[in-house]
PDB file of C-alpha atoms in Angstrom:
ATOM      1  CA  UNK D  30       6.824 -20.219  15.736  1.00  0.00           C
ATOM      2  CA  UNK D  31       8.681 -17.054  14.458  1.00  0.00           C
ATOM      3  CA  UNK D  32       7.457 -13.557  14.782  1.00  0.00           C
ATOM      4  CA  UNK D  33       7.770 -13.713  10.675  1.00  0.00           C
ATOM      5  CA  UNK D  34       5.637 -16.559  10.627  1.00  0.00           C
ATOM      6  CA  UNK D  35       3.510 -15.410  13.269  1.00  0.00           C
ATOM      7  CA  UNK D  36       2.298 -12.225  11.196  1.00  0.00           C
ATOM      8  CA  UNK D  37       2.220 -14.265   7.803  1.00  0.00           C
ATOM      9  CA  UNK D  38      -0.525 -16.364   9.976  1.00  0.00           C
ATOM     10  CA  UNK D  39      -2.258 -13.866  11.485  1.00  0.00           C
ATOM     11  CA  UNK D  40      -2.960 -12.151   8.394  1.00  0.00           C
ATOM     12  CA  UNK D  41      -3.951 -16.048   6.785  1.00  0.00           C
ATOM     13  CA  UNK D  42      -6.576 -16.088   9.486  1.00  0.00           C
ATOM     14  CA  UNK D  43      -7.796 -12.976   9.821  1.00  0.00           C
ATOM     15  CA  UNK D  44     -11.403 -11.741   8.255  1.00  0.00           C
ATOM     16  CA  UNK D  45     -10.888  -9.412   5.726  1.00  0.00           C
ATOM     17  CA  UNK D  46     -11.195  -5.783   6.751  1.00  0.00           C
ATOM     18  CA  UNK D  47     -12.984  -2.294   5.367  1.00  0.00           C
ATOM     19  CA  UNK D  48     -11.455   0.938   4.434  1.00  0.00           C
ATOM     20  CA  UNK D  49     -12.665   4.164   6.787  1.00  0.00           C
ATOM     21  CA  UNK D  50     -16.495   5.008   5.669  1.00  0.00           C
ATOM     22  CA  UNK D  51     -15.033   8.452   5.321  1.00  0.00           C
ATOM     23  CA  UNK D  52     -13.253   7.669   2.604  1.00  0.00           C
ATOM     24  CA  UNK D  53     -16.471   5.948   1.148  1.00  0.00           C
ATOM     25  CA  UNK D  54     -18.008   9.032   1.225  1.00  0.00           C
ATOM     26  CA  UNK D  55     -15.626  11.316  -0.382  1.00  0.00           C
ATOM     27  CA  UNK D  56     -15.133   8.920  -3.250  1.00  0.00           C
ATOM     28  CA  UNK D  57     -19.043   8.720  -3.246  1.00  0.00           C
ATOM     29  CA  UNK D  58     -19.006  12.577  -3.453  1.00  0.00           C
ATOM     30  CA  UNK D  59     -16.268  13.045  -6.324  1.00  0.00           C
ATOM     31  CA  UNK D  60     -17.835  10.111  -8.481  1.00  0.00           C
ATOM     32  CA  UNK D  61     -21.317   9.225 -10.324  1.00  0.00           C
ATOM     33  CA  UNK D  62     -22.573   5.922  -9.414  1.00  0.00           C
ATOM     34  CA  UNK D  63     -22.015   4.512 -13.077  1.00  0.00           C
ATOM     35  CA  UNK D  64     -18.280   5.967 -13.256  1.00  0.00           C
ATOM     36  CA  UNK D  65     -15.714   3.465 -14.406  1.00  0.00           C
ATOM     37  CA  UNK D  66     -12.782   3.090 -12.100  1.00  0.00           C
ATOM     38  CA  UNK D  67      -9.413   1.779 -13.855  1.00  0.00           C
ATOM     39  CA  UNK D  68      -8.117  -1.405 -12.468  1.00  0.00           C
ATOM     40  CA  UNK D  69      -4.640  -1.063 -11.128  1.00  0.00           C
ATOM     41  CA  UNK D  70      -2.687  -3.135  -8.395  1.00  0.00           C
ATOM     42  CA  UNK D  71       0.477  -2.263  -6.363  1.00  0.00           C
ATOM     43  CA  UNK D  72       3.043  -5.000  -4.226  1.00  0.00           C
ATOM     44  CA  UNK D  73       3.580  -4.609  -0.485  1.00  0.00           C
ATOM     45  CA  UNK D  74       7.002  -6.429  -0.187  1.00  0.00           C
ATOM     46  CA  UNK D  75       7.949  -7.675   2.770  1.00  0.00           C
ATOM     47  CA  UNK D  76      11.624  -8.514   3.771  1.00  0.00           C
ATOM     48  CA  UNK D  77      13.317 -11.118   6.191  1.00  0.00           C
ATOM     49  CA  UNK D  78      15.543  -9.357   8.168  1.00  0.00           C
ATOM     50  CA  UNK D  79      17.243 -10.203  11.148  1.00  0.00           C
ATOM     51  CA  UNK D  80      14.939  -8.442  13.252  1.00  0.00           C
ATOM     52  CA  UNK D  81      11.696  -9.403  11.433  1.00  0.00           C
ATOM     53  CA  UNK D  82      10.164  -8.258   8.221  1.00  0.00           C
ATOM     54  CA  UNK D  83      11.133  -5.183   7.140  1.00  0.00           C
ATOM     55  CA  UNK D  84       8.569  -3.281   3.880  1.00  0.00           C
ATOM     56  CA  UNK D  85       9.667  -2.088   0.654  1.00  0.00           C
ATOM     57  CA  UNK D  86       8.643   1.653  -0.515  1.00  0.00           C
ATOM     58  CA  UNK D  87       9.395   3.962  -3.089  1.00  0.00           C
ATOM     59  CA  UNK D  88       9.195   7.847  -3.493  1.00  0.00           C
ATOM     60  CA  UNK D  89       6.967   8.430  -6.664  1.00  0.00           C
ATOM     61  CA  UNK D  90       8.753  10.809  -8.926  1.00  0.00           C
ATOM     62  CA  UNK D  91       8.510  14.347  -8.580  1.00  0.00           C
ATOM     63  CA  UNK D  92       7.491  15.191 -12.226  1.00  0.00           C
ATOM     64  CA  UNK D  93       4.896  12.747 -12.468  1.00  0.00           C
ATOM     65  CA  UNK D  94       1.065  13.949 -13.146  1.00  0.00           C
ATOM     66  CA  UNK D  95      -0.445  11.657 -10.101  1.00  0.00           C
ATOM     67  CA  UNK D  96       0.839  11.934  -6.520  1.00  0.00           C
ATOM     68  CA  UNK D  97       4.096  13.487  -7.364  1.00  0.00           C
ATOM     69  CA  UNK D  98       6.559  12.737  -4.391  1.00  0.00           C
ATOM     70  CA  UNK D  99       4.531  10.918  -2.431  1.00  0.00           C
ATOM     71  CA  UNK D 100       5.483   7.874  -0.842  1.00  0.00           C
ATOM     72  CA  UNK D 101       3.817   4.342  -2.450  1.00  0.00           C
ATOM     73  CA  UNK D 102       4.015   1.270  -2.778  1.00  0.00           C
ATOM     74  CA  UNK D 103       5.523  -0.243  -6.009  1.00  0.00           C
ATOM     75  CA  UNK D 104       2.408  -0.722  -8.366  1.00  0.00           C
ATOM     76  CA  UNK D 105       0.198   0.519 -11.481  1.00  0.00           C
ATOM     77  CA  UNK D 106      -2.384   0.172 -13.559  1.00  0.00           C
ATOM     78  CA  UNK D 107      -3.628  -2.931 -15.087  1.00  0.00           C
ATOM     79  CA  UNK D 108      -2.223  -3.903 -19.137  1.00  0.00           C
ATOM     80  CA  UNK D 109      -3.809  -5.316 -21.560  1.00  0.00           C
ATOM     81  CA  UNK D 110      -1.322  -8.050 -21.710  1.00  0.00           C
ATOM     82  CA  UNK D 111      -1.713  -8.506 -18.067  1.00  0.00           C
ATOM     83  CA  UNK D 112      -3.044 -12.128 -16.850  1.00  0.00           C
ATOM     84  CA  UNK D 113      -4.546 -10.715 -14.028  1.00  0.00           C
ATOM     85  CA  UNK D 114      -3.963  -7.999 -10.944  1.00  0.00           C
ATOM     86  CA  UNK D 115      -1.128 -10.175  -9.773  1.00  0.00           C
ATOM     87  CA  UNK D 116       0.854  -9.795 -12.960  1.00  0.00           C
ATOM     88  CA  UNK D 117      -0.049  -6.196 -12.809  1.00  0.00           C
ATOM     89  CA  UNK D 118       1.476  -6.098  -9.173  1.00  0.00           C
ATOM     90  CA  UNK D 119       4.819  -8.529 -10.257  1.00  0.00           C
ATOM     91  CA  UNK D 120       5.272  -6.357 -13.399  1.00  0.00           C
ATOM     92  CA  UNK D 121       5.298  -2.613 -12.217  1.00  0.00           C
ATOM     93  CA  UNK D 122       6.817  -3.971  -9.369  1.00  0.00           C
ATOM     94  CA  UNK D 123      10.154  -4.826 -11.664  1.00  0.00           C
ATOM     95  CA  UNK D 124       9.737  -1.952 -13.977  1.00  0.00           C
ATOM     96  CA  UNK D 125       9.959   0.721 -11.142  1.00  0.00           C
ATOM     97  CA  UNK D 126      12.611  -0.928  -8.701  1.00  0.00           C
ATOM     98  CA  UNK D 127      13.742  -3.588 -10.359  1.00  0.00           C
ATOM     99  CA  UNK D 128      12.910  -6.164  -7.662  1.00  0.00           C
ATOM    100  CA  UNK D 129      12.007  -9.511  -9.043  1.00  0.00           C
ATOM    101  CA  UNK D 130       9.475 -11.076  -7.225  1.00  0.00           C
ATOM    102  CA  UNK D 131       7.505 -14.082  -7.722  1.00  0.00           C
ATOM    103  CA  UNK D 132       4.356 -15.204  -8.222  1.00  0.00           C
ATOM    104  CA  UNK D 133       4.311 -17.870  -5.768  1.00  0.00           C
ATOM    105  CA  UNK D 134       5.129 -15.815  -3.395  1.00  0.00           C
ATOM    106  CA  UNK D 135       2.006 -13.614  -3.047  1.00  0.00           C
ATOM    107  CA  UNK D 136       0.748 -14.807   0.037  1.00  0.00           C
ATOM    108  CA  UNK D 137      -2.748 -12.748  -0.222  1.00  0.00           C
ATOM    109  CA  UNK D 138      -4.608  -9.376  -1.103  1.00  0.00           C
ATOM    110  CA  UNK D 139      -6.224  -6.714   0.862  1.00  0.00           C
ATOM    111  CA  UNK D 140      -9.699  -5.199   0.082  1.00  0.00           C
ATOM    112  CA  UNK D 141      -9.734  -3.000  -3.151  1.00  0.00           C
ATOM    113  CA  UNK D 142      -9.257   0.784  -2.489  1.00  0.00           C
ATOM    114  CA  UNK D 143     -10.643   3.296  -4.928  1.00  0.00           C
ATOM    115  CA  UNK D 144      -9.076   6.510  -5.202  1.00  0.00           C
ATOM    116  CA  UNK D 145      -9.749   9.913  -6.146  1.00  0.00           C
ATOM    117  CA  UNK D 146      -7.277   9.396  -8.770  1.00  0.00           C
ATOM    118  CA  UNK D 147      -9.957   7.335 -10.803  1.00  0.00           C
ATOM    119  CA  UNK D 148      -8.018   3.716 -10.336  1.00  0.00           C
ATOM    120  CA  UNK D 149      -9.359   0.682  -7.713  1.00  0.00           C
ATOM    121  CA  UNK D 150      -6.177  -0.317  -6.708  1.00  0.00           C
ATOM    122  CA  UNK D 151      -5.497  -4.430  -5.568  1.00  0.00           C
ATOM    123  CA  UNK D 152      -2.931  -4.233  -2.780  1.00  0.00           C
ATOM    124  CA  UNK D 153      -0.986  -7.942  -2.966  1.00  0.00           C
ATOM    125  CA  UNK D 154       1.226  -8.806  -0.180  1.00  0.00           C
ATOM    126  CA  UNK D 155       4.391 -11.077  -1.086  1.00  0.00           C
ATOM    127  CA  UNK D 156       7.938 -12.030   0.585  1.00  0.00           C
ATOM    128  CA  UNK D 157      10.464 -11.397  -1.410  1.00  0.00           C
ATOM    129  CA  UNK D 158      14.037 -12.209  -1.319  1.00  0.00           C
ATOM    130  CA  UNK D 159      16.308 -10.166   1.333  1.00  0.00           C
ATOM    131  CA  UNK D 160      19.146  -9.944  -1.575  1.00  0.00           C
ATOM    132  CA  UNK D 161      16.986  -7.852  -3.859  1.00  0.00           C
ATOM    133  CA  UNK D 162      18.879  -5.447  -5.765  1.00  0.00           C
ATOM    134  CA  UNK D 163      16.757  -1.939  -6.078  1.00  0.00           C
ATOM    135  CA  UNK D 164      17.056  -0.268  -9.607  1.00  0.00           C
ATOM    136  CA  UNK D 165      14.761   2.949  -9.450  1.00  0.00           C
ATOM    137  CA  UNK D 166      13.646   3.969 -12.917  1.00  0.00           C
ATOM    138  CA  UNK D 167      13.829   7.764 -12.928  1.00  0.00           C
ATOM    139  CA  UNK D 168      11.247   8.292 -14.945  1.00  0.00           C
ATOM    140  CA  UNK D 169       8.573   6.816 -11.544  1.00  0.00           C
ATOM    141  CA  UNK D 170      10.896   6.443  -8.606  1.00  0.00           C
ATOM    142  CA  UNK D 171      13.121   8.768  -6.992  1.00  0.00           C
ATOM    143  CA  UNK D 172      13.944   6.829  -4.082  1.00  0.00           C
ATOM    144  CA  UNK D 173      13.608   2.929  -2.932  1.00  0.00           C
ATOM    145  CA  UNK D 174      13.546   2.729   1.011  1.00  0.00           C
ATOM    146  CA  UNK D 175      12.807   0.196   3.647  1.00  0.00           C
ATOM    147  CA  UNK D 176      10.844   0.572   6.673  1.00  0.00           C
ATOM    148  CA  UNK D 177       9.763  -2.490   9.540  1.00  0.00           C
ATOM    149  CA  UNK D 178       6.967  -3.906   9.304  1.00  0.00           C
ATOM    150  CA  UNK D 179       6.075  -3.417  12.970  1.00  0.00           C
ATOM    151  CA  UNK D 180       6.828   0.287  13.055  1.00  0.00           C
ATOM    152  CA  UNK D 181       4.577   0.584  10.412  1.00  0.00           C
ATOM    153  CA  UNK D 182       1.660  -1.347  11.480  1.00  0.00           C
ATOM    154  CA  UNK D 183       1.635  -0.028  15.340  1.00  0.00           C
ATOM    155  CA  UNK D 184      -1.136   1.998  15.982  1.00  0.00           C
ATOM    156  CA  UNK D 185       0.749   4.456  18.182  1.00  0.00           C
ATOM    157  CA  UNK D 186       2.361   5.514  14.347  1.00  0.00           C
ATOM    158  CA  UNK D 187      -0.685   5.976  12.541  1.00  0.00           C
ATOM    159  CA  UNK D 188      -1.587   9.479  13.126  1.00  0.00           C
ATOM    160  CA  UNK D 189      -5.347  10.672  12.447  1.00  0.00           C
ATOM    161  CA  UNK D 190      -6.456  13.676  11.123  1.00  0.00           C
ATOM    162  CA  UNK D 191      -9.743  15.121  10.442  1.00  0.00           C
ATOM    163  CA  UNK D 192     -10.558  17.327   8.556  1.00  0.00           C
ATOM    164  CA  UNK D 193     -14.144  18.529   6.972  1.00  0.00           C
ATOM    165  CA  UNK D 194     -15.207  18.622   3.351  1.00  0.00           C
ATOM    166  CA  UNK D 195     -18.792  20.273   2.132  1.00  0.00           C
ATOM    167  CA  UNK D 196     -19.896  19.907   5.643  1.00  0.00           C
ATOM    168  CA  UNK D 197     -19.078  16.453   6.276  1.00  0.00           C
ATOM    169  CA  UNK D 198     -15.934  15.294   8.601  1.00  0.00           C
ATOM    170  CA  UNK D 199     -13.362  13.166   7.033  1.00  0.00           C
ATOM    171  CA  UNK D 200     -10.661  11.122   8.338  1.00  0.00           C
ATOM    172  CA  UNK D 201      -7.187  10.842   6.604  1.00  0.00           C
ATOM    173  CA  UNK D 202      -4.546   9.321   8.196  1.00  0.00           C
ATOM    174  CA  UNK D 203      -0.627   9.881   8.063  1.00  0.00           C
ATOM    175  CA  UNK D 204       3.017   8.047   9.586  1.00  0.00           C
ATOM    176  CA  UNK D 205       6.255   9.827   9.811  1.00  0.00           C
ATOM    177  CA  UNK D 206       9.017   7.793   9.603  1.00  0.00           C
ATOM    178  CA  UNK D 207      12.669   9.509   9.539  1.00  0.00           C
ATOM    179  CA  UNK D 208      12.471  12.235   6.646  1.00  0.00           C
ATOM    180  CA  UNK D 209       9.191  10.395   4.915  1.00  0.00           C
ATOM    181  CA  UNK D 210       5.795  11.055   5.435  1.00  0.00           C
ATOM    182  CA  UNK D 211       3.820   8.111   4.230  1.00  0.00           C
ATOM    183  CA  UNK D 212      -0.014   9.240   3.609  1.00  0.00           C
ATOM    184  CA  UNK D 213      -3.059   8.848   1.303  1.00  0.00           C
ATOM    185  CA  UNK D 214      -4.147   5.981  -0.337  1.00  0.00           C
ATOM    186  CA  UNK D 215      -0.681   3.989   0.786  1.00  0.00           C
ATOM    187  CA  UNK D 216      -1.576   4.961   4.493  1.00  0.00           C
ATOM    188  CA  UNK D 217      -5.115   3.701   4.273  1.00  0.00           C
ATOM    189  CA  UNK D 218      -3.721   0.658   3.333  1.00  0.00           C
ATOM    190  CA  UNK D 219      -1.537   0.464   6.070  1.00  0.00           C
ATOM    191  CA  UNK D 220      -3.893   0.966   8.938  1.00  0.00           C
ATOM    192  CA  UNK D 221      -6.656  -1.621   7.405  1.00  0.00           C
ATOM    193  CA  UNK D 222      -3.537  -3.797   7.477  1.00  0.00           C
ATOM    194  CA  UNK D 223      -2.838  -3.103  10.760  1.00  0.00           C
ATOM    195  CA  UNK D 224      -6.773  -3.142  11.903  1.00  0.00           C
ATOM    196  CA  UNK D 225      -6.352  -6.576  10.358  1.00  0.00           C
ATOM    197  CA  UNK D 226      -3.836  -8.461  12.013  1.00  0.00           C
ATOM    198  CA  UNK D 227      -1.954  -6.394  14.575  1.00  0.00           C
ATOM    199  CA  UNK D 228      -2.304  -7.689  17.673  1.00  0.00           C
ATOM    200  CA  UNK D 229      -1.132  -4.856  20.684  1.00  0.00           C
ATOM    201  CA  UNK D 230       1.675  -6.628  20.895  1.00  0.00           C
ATOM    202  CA  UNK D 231      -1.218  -7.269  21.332  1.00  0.00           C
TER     203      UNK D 231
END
């Protein structure tokens, strides 16, 4: 079986994983119980290459109101005309980059993150083809990059930090890679990705 396979598998198999219970507790501390988080969903794309599966990101715009120039993955909140979180995902996924991707190809989901931004985003997971042709829209995206799949799910590139808020410690966690620095919500989706199915090369 192929490495490409392999991972697709492992993360088929694998139980389901939880966020930090840090982060828990800071959303816990910026929201009321009864606040209403907006739905939104974002695409992690992965790419055959030659050397395995490499994962599509984007630089958020600079002059945008949320998480200016940080790096993400493509993905917004939910429409009215939406079907469901996976259109959401498919949709903002095109409108930002331009990459078509199908629905079929969504292979699964990780859990649900909330943020302090308000939203509970739906990360989908999806192969997508290794022709794609990236068209940033300026008006989200200032850059469209790739990065490998394994660099980004080894554990020896997930950096920890702690830090302490109103006399609690917190945990945020952060991975260079060249002249990015991928963090917040996008990097706790990364390690519960790679709590989930990495395996120390495993």
């Amino acid at each position: 079986m192929g490495e490409q396979q392999q991972i697709l598998t492992r993360f088929l198999m694998a139980p389901s994983q939880q966020y930090d219970a840090s982060h828990k507790r800071r959303i816990d501390r910026h929201f009321n119980d009864d606040t209403y988080f907006k739905p939104a969903a974002v695409l992690i794309p992965l790419v055959p290459r030659d050397h395995g599966f490499n994962v599509v990101l984007t630089r958020r715009a600079e002059h945008l109101k949320h998480h200016p120039g940080q790096i993400a993955f493509p993905g917004g909140r939910f429409e009215t005309q939406d079907h469901d979180l996976i259109t959401t995902a498919l949709r903002e996924t095109f409108e930002e980059t331009g990459i078509i991707c199908q629905r079929n190809n969504v292979i699964g989901q990780l859990t649900p993150l909330a943020t302090i931004s308000g939203y509970i985003v739906t990360p989908f997971i999806s192969t997508i083809s290794n022709d794609y042709s990236p068209r940033p829209d300026p008006g989200e995206v200032d850059a469209i990059f790739e990065v490998p799949l394994n660099y980004l799910l080894n554990p020896n590139n997930i950096h920890s930090h702690q830090f302490r808020l109103r006399g609690e410690s917190h945990r945020v966690y952060a991975i260079p890679y060249h002249n990015y620095s991928i963090w917040g919500a996008t990097a706790q989706m990364i390690k519960l990705l790679s709590n989930q199915i990495w395996e120390d090369k495993k």
